[in-house]
Every structure is written in structure tokens, then in C-alpha cells.
Short mmCIF file of N, CA and C in Angstrom, two decimals:
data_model
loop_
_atom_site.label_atom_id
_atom_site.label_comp_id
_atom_site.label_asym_id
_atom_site.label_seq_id
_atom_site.Cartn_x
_atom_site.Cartn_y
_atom_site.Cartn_z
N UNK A 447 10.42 -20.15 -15.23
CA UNK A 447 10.56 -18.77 -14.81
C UNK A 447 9.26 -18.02 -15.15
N UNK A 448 8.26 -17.11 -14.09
CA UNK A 448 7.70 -16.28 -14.11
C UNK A 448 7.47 -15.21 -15.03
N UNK A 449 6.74 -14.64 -15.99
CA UNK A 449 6.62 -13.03 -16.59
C UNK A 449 6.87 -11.88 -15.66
N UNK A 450 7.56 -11.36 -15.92
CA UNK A 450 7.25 -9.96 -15.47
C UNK A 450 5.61 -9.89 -14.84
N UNK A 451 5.20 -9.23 -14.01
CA UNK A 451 3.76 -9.06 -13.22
C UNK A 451 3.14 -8.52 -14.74
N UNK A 452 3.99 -7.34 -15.44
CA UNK A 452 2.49 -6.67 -16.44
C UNK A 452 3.26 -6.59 -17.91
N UNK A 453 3.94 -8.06 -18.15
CA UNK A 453 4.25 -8.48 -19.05
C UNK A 453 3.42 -7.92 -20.47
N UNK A 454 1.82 -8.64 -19.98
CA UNK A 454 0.97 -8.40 -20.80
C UNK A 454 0.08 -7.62 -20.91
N UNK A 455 -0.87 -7.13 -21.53
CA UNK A 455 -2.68 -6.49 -20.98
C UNK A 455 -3.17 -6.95 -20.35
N UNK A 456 -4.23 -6.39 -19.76
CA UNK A 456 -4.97 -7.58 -18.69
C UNK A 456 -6.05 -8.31 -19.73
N UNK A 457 -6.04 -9.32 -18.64
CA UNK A 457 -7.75 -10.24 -19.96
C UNK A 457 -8.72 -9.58 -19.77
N UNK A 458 -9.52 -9.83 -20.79
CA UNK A 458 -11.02 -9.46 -21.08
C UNK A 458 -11.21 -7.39 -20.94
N UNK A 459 -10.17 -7.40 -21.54
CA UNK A 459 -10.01 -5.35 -21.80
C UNK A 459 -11.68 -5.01 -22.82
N UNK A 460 -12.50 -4.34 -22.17
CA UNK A 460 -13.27 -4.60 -23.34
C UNK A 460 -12.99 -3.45 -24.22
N UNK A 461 -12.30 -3.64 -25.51
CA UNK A 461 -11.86 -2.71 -26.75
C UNK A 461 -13.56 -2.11 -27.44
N UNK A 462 -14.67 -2.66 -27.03
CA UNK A 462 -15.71 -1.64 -27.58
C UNK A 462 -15.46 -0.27 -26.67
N UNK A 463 -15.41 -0.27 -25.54
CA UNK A 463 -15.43 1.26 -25.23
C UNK A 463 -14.54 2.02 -25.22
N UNK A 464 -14.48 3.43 -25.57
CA UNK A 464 -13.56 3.78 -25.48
C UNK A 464 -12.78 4.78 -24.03
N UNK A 465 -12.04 4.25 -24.15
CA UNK A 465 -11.36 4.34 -22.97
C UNK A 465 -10.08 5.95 -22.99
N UNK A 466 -10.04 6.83 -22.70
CA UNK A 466 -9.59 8.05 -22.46
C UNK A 466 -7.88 7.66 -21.40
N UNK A 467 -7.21 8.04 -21.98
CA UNK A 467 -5.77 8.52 -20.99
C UNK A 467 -5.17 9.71 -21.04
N UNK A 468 -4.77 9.82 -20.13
CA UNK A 468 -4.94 11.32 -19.50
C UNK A 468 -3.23 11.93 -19.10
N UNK A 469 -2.09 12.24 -19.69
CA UNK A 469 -1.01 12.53 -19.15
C UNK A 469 -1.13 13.95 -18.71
N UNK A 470 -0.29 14.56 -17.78
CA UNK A 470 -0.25 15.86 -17.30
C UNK A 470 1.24 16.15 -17.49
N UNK A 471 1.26 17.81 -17.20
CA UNK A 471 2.30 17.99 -17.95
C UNK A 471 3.51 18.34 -16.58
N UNK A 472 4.19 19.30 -16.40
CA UNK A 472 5.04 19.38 -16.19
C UNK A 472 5.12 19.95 -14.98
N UNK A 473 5.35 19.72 -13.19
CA UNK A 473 5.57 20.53 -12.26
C UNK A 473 4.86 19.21 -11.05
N UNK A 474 4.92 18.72 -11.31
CA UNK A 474 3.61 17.42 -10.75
C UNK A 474 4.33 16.55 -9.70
N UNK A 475 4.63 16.62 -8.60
CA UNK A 475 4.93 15.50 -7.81
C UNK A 475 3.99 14.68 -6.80
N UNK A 476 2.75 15.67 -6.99
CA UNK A 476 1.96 14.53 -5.53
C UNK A 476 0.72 14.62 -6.90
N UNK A 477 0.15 13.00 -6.65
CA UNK A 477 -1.24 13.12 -7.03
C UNK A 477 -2.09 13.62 -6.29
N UNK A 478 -3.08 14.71 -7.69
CA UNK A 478 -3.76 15.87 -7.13
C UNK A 478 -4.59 15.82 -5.95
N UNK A 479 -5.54 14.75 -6.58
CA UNK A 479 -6.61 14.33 -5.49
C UNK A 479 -6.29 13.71 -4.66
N UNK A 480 -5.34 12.94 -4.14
CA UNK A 480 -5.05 12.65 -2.78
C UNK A 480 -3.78 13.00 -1.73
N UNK A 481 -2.97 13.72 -2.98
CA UNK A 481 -1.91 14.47 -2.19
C UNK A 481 -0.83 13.09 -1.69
N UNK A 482 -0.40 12.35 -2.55
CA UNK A 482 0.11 11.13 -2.57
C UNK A 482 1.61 11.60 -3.42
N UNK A 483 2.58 11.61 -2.39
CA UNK A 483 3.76 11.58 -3.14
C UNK A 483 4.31 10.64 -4.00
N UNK A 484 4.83 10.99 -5.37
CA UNK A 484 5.00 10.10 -6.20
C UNK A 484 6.32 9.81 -6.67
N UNK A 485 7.79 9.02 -6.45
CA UNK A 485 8.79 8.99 -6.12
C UNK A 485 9.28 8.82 -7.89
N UNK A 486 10.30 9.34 -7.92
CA UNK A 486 10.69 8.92 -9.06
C UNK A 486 10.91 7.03 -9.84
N UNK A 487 10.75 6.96 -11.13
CA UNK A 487 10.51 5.81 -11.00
C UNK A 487 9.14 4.71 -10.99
N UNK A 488 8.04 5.69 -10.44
CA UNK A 488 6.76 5.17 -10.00
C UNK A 488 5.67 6.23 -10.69
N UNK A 489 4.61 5.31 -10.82
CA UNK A 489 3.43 6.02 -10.97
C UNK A 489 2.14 5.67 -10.74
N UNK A 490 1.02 6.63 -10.45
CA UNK A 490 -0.17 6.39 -9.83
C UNK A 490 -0.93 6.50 -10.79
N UNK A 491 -2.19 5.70 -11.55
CA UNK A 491 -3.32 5.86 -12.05
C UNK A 491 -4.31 5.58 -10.83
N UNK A 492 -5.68 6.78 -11.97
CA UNK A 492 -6.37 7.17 -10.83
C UNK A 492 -7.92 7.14 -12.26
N UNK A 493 -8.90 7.46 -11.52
CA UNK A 493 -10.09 7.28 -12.15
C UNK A 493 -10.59 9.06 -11.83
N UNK A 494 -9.99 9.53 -10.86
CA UNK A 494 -10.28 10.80 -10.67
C UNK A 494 -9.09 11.72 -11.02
N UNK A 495 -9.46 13.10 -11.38
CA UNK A 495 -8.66 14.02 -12.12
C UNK A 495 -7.73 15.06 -11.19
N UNK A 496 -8.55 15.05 -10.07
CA UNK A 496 -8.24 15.93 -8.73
C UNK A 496 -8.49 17.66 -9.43
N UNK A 497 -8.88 17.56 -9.99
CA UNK A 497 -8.99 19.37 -10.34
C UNK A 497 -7.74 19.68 -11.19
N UNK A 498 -7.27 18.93 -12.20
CA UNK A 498 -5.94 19.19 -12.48
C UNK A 498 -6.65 19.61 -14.08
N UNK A 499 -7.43 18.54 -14.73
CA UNK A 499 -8.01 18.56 -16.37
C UNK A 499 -9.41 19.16 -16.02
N UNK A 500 -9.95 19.54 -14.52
CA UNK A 500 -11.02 19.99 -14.98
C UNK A 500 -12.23 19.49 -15.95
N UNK A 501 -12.61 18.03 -14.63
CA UNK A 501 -13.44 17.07 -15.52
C UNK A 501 -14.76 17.47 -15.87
N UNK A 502 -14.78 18.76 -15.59
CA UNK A 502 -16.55 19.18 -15.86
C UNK A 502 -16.10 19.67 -17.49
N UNK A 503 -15.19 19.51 -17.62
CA UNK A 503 -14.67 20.14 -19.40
C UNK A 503 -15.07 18.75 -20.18
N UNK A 504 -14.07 18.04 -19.69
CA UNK A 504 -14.28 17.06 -20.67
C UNK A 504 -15.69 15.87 -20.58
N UNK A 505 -16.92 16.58 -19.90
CA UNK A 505 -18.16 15.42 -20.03
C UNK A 505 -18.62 15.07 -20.66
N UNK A 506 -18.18 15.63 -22.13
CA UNK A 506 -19.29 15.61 -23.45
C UNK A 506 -18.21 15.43 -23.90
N UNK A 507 -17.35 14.72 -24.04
CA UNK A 507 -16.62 13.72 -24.57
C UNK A 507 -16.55 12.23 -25.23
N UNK A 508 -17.47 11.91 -24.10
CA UNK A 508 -17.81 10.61 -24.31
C UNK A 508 -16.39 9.49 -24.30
N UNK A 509 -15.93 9.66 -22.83
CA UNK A 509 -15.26 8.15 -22.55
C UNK A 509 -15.79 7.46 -21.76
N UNK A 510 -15.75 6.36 -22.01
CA UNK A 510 -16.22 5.57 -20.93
C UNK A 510 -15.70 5.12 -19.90
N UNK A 511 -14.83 5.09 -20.15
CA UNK A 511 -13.18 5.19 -18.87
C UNK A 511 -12.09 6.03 -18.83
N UNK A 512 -12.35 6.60 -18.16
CA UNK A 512 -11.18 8.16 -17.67
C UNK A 512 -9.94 6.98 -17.36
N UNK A 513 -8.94 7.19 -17.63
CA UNK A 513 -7.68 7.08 -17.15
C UNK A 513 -6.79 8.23 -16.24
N UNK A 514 -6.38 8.54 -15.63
CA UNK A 514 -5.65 9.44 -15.17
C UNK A 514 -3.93 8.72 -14.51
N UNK A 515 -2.58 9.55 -15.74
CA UNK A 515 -1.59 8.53 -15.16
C UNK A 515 -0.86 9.85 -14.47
N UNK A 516 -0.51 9.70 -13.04
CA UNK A 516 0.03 10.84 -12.29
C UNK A 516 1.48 10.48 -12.14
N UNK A 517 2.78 10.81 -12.41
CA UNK A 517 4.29 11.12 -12.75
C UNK A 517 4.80 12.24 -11.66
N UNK A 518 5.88 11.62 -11.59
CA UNK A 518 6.53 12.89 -10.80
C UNK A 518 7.66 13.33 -11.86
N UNK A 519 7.01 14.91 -12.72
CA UNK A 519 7.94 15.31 -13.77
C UNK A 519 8.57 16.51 -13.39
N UNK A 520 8.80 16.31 -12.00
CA UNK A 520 9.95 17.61 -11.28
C UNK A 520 11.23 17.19 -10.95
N UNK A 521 11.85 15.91 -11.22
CA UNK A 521 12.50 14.99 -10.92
C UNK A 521 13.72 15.76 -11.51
N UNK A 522 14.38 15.98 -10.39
CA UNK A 522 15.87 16.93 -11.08
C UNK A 522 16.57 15.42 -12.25
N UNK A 523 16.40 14.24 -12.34
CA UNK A 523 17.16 13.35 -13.01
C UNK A 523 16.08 12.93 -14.01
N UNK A 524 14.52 13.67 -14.18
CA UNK A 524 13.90 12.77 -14.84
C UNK A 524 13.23 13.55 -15.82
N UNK A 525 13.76 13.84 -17.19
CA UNK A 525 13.34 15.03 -17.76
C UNK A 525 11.81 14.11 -18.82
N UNK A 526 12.02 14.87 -20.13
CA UNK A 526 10.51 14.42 -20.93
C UNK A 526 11.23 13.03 -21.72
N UNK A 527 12.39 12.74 -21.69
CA UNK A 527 12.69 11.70 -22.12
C UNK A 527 13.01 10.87 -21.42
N UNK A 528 12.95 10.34 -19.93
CA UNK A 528 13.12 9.61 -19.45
C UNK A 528 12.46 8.28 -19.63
N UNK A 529 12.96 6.93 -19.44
CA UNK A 529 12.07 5.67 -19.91
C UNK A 529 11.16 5.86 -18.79
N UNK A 530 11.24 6.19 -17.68
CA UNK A 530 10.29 5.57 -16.72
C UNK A 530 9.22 6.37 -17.34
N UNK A 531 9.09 7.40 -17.31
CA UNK A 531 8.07 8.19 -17.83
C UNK A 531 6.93 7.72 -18.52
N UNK A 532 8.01 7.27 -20.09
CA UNK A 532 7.13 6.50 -20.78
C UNK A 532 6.70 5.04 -20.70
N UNK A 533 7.55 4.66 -19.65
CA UNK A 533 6.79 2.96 -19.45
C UNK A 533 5.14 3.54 -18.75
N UNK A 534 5.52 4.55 -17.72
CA UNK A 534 4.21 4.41 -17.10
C UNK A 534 2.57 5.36 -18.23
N UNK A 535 3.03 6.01 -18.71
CA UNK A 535 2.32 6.43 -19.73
C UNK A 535 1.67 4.99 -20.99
N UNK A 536 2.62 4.49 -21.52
CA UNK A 536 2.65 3.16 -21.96
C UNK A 536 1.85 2.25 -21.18
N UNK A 537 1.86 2.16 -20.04
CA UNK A 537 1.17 0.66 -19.37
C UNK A 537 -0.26 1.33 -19.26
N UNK A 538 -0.66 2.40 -19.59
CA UNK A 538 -2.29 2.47 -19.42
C UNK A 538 -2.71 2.44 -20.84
N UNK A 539 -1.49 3.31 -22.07
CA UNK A 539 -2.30 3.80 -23.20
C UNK A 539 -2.63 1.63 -23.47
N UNK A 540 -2.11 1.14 -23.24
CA UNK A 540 -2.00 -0.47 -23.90
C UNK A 540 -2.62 -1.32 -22.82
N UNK A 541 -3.00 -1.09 -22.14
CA UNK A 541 -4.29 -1.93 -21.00
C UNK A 541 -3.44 -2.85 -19.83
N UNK A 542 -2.17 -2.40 -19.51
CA UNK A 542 -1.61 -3.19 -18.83
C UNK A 542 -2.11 -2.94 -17.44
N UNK A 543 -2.53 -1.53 -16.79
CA UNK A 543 -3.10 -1.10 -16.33
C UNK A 543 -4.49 0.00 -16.30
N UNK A 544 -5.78 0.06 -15.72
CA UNK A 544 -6.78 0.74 -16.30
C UNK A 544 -7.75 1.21 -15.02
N UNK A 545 -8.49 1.71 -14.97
CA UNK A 545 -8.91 2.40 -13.98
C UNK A 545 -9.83 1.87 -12.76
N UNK A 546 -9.41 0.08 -13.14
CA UNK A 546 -10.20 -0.32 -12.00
C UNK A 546 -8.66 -0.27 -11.33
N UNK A 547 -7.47 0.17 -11.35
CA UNK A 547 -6.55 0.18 -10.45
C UNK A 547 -6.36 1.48 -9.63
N UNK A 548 -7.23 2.26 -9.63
CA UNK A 548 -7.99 3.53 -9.04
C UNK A 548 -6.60 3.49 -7.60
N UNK A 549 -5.81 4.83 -7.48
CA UNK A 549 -5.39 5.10 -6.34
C UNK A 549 -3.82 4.10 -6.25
N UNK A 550 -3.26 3.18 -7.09
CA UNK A 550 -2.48 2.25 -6.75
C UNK A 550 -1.14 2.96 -7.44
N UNK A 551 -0.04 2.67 -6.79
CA UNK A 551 1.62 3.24 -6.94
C UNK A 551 1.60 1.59 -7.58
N UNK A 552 2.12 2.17 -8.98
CA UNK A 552 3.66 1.09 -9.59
C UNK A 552 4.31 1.82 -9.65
N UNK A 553 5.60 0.87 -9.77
CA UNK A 553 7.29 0.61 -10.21
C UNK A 553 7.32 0.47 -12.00
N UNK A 554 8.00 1.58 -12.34
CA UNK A 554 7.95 0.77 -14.03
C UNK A 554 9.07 0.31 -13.89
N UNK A 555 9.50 -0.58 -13.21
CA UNK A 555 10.32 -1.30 -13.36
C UNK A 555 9.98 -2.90 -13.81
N UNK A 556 8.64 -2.50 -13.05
CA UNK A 556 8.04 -4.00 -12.88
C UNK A 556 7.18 -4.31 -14.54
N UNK A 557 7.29 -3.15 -15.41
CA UNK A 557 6.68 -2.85 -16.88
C UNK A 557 8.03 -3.23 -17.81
N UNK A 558 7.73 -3.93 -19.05
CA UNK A 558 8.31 -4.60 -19.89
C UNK A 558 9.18 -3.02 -20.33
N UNK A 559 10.34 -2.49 -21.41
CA UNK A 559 10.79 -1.41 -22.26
C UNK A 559 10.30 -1.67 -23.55
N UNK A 560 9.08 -2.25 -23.82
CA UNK A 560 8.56 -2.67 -25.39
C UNK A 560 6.82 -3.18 -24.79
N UNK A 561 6.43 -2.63 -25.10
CA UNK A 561 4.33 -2.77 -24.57
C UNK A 561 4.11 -3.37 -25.38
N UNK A 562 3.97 -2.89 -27.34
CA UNK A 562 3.72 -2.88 -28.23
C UNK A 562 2.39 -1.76 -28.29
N UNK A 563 1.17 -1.98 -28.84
CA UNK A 563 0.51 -1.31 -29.83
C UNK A 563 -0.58 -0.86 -28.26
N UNK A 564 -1.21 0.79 -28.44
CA UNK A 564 -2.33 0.86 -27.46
C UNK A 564 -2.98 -0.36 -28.36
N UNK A 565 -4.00 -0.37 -26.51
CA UNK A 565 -5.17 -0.95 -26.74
C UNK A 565 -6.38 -0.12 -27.65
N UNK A 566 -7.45 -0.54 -28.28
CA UNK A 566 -7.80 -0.40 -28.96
C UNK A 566 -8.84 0.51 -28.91
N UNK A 567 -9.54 1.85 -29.19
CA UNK A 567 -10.31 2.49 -28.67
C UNK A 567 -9.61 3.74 -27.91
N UNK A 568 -8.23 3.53 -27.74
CA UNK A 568 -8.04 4.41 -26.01
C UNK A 568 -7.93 5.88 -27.40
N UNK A 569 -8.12 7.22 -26.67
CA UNK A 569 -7.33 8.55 -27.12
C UNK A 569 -6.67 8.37 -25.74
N UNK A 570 -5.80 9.84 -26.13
CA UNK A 570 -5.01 10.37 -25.47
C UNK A 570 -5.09 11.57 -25.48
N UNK A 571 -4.98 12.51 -24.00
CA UNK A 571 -5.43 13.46 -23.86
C UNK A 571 -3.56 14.02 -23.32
N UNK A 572 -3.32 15.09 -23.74
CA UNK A 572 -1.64 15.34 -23.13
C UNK A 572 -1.81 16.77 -22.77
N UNK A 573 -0.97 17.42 -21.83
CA UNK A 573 -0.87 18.49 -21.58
C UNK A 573 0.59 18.92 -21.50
N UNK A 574 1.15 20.37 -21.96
CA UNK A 574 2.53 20.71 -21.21
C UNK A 574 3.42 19.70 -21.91
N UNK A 575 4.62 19.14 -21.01
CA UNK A 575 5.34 18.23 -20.79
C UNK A 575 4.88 16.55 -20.63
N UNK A 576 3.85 16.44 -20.85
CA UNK A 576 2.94 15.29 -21.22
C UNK A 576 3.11 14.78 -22.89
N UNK A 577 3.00 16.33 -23.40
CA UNK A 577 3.24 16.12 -25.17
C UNK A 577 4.61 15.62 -25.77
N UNK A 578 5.69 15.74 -25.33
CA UNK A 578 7.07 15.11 -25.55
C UNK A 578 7.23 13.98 -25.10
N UNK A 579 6.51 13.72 -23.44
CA UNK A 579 6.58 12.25 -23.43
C UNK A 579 5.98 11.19 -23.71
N UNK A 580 4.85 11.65 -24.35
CA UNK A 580 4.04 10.83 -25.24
C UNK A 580 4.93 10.82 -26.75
N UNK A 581 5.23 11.70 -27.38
CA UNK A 581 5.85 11.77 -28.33
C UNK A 581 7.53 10.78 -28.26
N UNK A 582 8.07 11.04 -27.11
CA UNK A 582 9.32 10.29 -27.29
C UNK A 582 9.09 8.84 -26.85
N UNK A 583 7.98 8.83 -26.20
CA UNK A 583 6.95 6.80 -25.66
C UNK A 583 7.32 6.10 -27.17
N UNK A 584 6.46 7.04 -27.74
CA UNK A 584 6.16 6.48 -29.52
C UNK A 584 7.69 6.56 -30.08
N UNK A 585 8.56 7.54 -30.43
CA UNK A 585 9.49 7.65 -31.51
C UNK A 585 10.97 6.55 -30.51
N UNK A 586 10.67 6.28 -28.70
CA UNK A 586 11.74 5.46 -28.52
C UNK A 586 10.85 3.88 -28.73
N UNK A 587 10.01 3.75 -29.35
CA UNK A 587 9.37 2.22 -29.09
C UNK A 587 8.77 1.38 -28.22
N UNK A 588 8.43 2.58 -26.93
CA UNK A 588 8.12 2.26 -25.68
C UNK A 588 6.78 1.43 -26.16
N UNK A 589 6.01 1.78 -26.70
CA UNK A 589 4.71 1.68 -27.20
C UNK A 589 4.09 2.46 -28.68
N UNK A 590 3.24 1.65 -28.91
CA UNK A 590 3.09 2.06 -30.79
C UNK A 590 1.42 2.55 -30.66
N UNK A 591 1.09 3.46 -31.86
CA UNK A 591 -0.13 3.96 -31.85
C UNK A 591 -0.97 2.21 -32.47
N UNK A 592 -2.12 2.17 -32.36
CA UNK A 592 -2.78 0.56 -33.04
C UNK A 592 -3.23 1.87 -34.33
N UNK A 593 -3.18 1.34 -35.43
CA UNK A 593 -3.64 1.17 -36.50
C UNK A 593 -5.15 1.29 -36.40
#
């Protein structure tokens, strides 16, 4: 029998750089920059921000990889504690997915309910309704901060 597709991280993540993820907060159904409806259940990472974080803010930051994970958190059934939420938040902070997947819809269905630990290097950037579901990712076990 097969793994799950994103069972794991991908190979060769390189943990020297650090790598930035990006949740948004609350009112969000199409990704910004392409105006891509996002169904409950699913989510889009993107390498671009669409005007949402206002990437001329964060340049002097210093990531080397923007993450951007886009949610549909208007979901009359899908509040800040929903799992899907945090699987898809989870599959970038931990490298299951990363920004060479620029523009692509998953299923967190197709994502394990246990990641384990981010990958190594990443912050996290939260906004709004971004901050609880990062917070309830961590306190339901979706995924763990690395040490």
C-alpha cells in the first residue's frame, strides 16, 4: 500500500535558508493575485502576496522564500478551528509543500492529521484569524513548533 501523496516533507528542503509562511486572516475566499476561488477543504500556496501583506513591507526581512498559504476562512462551516485549516497551514510551516508549488490547489485531505515539527528555519507571519489557526494547528497537534 502507497503513502498518502504528502505523507512526508519533500527531499532535499534546504533548512539553511530561511524560509517565511505567510497565513491571512479572516474574509478570504479567492486568492488575491489571481482571483482563484478556493473551495472549502482546499488550499492554494503561492510565492506571490497579491497585495494582501504588502510585500514592499516585508523586504528587509530577509526570507529567502516567501510562502503564501491562501484558505477560504468565510466558510459558513469552517471557523478558526477547523482541521482543514490547519492541515493546510501545517503542510507549508513543515515543507510538505513550498513555493516552488507557486499557484497549485490541494485537498487537505490528501495531508496526514499529525505533520510533526516545522521545518527548520521557517517563521511565521499571521494576521487576523490566521492567529487562532495557527494557535489551535499547534495546541490540536496538527503540527509542532521545531525546537
Amino acid at each position: 500500500m502507497n503513502p498518502p501523496p504528502f505523507a512526508q516533507p519533500k527531499k532535499g528542503l534546504d533548512t539553511t535558508k530561511t524560509r517565511c509562511v505567510f497565513q491571512h486572516g479572516y474574509g478570504t475566499t479567492h486568492q488575491h493575485a489571481t482571483n482563484i476561488f478556493i473551495p472549502k477543504g482546499a488550499f492554494v500556496v503561492t510565492r506571490n502576496d497579491g497585495s494582501y501583506w504588502g510585500d514592499e513591507t516585508f523586504k528587509d526581512i530577509q526570507c529567502d522564500e516567501k510562502i503564501y498559504v491562501w484558505q477560504n476562512t468565510m466558510s459558513v462551516k469552517q471557523g478558526w478551528n477547523s482541521k482543514s485549516l490547519h492541515k493546510g497551514l501545517c503542510a507549508a510551516l513543515t515543507g510538505r509543500v513550498d513555493s516552488a508549488d507557486d499557484q497549485q490547489t490541494f485537498s487537505t485531505a490528501d495531508f496526514p492529521d499529525q505533520m510533526g515539527s516545522w521545518a527548520s528555519n521557517t517563521v511565521l507571519f499571521a494576521h487576523s484569524m490566521g492567529n487562532p489557526i495557527s494557535g489551535a494547528a499547534l495546541w490540536n497537534g496538527v503540527c509542532e513548533k521545531a525546537v
